[in-house]
Amino acid sequence: MSEDVLRYIVDYALSLGAKYAEARYQSDSTLVMIARNGRLITLGRSVNDGVGIRLIYNGVLAFSATNKLGRDDLIDVVRKAVDRAKALSHLVRIPVRFSDEEVGRGSYEVKALKGFESVSIDEKVKLLGEFHGRVVSSVKEVKIPTTYCEYVEHMQRKLIFNSDGGFVKGEVPRLSIMFSLVMRHNGKGSLQRLMHWGASGGLELLDRWSPREALEDEARNLEKVLIYGVEPPKEAVDVVMGSEVVGLMVHESAGHPMEADRILGREAAQAGESYVKPEYLGSFRIGSEYATVVEDPTIPGSFGYYEYDDECIKAYPRYLYKEGLIKEPLHNRYTAFMLRSRSNGSSRSMDYASEPLIRMSNTYLKPGDMSFEELIEDIDFGVYIKSYMEWNIDDIRWNQRYVGLESYLIVKGELRDAVRNPVLELTTSDFYSRIVGVDKELRFYPGTCGKGEPPQGIPVWFGGPNVRLSKIRLGGVTL
Amino acid sequence: MSKELLFINELVMGKLRNLYDELVVHTNEVSSVMIKIVNNDIALQHAQTLYTISLYLVKNRRTFVLESSTSNVGELLRLVEGLRDYAGMIQESELYAPLPEPKPYKPLDNLVDEKVVAYISNPTQLCELLINSAINEGAQRTSGTLKLSISSKALTTSNGFEGFERGSEVVAYLRAFRGDCSGHWAYGSRFLDPRSLEEVGRKAAQYSAVAKDSANVSPGRYDVILSPLVVGNLMELIASMASAFYVLSGFSIFMNREVGDRVASEDLTLADVPRDILLGSSTAFDDEGVETYDKEIIGRGVLKTLLHNSKTASRLGVKSTGNAGWISPRPWNISLMTGDAELEEMINEVRNGLLITNNWYTRLHNYVEGVFSTVSRDAVLYIRDGVVVGNAGRVRIADNLNKLLNNIVMIGREQYLIKWWEVTTPSKVPYLLVKDVNITRPFD
């Protein structure tokens, strides 16, 4: 697909009276391998490419997608979009407009150091077998009835042209692995763990992640939790949240509520609204001095990496919360216009058939400068929650719950007995206000963030350091 | 259209038949329009015309799946060629069984509602109906979507099955706000019924107004009435867990159960109903060309069957249930059998409890043991001695799926056709009353 074809689509939309038009060619191709108990079930390929066209006509925002790429097909799609917009326009009370912006013309590309083709398929299949083997051989007293693994290589290409002169070309390869294990013990029941690895880049990531060793450690630690884990304390204690949990917490309770389309109610019937009101921006205190949350699409090698968004706006790091204050929401050109601001390049689409929406990229809590040992050294009695399985949060991103998996008691500044299933249920304000310390170990974890209608899953990273919360009550789960 | 898709299938089959031992070609064409309503306004019209082709390929008992949504035939063929090369490098599939022998199937008639076809080009009137039905009932603002679609599928297998279907679908949901209170309702069917769209707006608005006074509900155990939206969300999870693939992969409460075990209250019957043409995923044949049939997953509280394709069926020594999915079987449409209770009777029955009208974000701590939680959204009505006394605000059900299934004590007498963001499998479900449900919220 060339810029000329996209320009032709945009020009045609303008000729029909559209005030704004954009055409995005997007191609997503994957290789997926699925294994159960280390044995391959199937190997899949997918290729998904077409054009997404967005226009504003008579104040109606219209998005149309097609993978029929003939000239007549594309013209037909634009014409129908304009016809429907005409018919709908009398229902519009507030016409859709976009903020005036400097749109970019540029390209970006993530280069794989080791391309996906540099390792043979049989070697990759063997790897999945090794994952299972390492888990099974690293436990002694428990059984591993099932492991399940999905290995995905993904190549995404975008070519975007809009009527304001924006033209962007992007190419990002991504690798991700999901591994699930069920662990069972006679007398102690079972536990389950999902582990994820994901980043942009090529097969060099496998060397960096060392997934075999990580799985061995994980299985060994979880065996102790299952067999020897004690009930969480009933009284309020200091709680230290591990990076993995902190990353998820900031994604859910800082990233989502700071999406400006939620703040304006555009996701009300789907992913919900936000506790953040427009008047909170820049002034509302949500937490302590440690509550600084950054959103940065430009972290090299990240899962949510991009340099220009799908509206051709240059990406840069943003502060969502800064030293406890609510700062800058994630904007696209529509929300920027509505809130009299500027877009900060947050608009992304899952595939060609999806409307560009405000999405997170890589969200993290700012680390500090102390070590983990220093973070916990003066805790007399507390709990360290290193990983989780279950979590959820309400539709305004206020009331949330995280259920710990690998967790330990902290006694006189040291990690001691394993703890089983501690439940942290708290409000967003509670979380950010109770932070009394953060260590310097910033770690990131991958996720697929869901939003929109039709729903779109977008690759993101979330991360943070280990975080200490002052006196908080933990619950337990219903077995 | 049928000739066109089947012709493409035949063309692909002709090109690939000699390269692979077994082959299934599945083509699909979808035309849809979705209108997104936000604050009584039209936020977006979203239209798609998509053509997809999916291939299931077997070489020496190695299985491959190719999914494509592209018109780039050259790229497609390159990938197919590449997959064949992999056959010599990978191991035999963990779950392999030969394609089922083709048999005649009884087609489903009348899957297309011509009204849906007509409104796709201009759904304005329906959007007005949806918004106004809520406003007329007192809602101050509304948000939701209306989606109309027409889809065609053609399936051809290398051992001689050929099938074609065309169907329509309408999905509408609306969230109505009055001050800080909100209500939500949804509708999904192959058929467009303006009265059902009106009901979506009306019920959403009614729930936004039922209880203005707030009620302070402490964490603890309550008897809980679940609306069809919540029932749809939880029963979709249960029915998905009946997929034999999920059972084999450790993502199911049925992993430690056998067919014939009691898994729920005696009154509960949960069925997969692919031949119910009211529901949007009704189909006469599955992705392996096996004729579908309606079946109880749980019948009067007893696990009757898992959902199978030919691979999982072969592994577990049973017959396919017509639920393929080439890799994972899945439910087509869900039906929860009615009881005889009116909603008012359920409310009268509750001494200290809640009516949860909507939920989202259902997550599991342990799929095998069924430890889960889900968060309410929209109205949660606090009930004392059979009377609604206030709105409890946002709470969480944090319990165990096995317990929940066994604690169902009353089932509504009316089924509602539900499909929306949190109920993606078309469902016919009533209200349920469940006793002794663990309700949590953050500690004060």
PDB file of C-alpha atoms in Angstrom, chain A residues 99-105 108 160 162 164 166-168 306-316 318 331-333 342-347:
ATOM      1  CA  SER A  99      -7.575  20.219  18.163  1.00  0.00           C
ATOM      2  CA  ASP A 100      -5.197  22.074  15.860  1.00  0.00           C
ATOM      3  CA  GLU A 101      -1.868  20.281  15.994  1.00  0.00           C
ATOM      4  CA  GLU A 102       1.520  20.081  14.378  1.00  0.00           C
ATOM      5  CA  VAL A 103       1.149  16.685  12.745  1.00  0.00           C
ATOM      6  CA  GLY A 104       4.251  14.693  11.991  1.00  0.00           C
ATOM      7  CA  ARG A 105       5.783  13.322   8.837  1.00  0.00           C
ATOM      8  CA  TYR A 108      10.136   4.668  12.920  1.00  0.00           C
ATOM      9  CA  ILE A 160      -0.974   6.620   8.027  1.00  0.00           C
ATOM     10  CA  ASN A 162      -4.324  12.439   7.079  1.00  0.00           C
ATOM     11  CA  ASP A 164      -3.754  17.837   7.879  1.00  0.00           C
ATOM     12  CA  GLY A 166       0.428  13.939   8.575  1.00  0.00           C
ATOM     13  CA  PHE A 167       2.244  10.932   7.136  1.00  0.00           C
ATOM     14  CA  VAL A 168       3.733   8.250   9.345  1.00  0.00           C
ATOM     15  CA  TYR A 306       5.729   3.857  19.261  1.00  0.00           C
ATOM     16  CA  GLU A 307       7.109   7.193  18.104  1.00  0.00           C
ATOM     17  CA  TYR A 308       4.016   8.645  16.441  1.00  0.00           C
ATOM     18  CA  ASP A 309       0.437   7.862  17.343  1.00  0.00           C
ATOM     19  CA  ASP A 310      -2.276   6.969  14.826  1.00  0.00           C
ATOM     20  CA  GLU A 311      -3.194  10.652  14.431  1.00  0.00           C
ATOM     21  CA  CYS A 312       0.457  11.366  13.423  1.00  0.00           C
ATOM     22  CA  ILE A 313       1.251  13.171  16.693  1.00  0.00           C
ATOM     23  CA  LYS A 314       4.823  12.801  17.973  1.00  0.00           C
ATOM     24  CA  ALA A 315       4.977  10.698  21.151  1.00  0.00           C
ATOM     25  CA  TYR A 316       6.739  11.744  24.357  1.00  0.00           C
ATOM     26  CA  ARG A 318       3.881  12.297  30.191  1.00  0.00           C
ATOM     27  CA  HIS A 331      -5.246  12.880  24.969  1.00  0.00           C
ATOM     28  CA  ASN A 332      -6.133  12.398  21.354  1.00  0.00           C
ATOM     29  CA  ARG A 333      -7.121  15.314  19.140  1.00  0.00           C
ATOM     30  CA  ARG A 342      -3.110  19.727  23.117  1.00  0.00           C
ATOM     31  CA  SER A 343      -2.928  16.113  22.032  1.00  0.00           C
ATOM     32  CA  ASN A 344      -0.077  14.226  23.653  1.00  0.00           C
ATOM     33  CA  GLY A 345      -0.006  11.456  21.087  1.00  0.00           C
ATOM     34  CA  SER A 346      -2.012   8.701  22.786  1.00  0.00           C
ATOM     35  CA  SER A 347      -4.171   7.446  19.944  1.00  0.00           C
TER      36      SER A 347
END
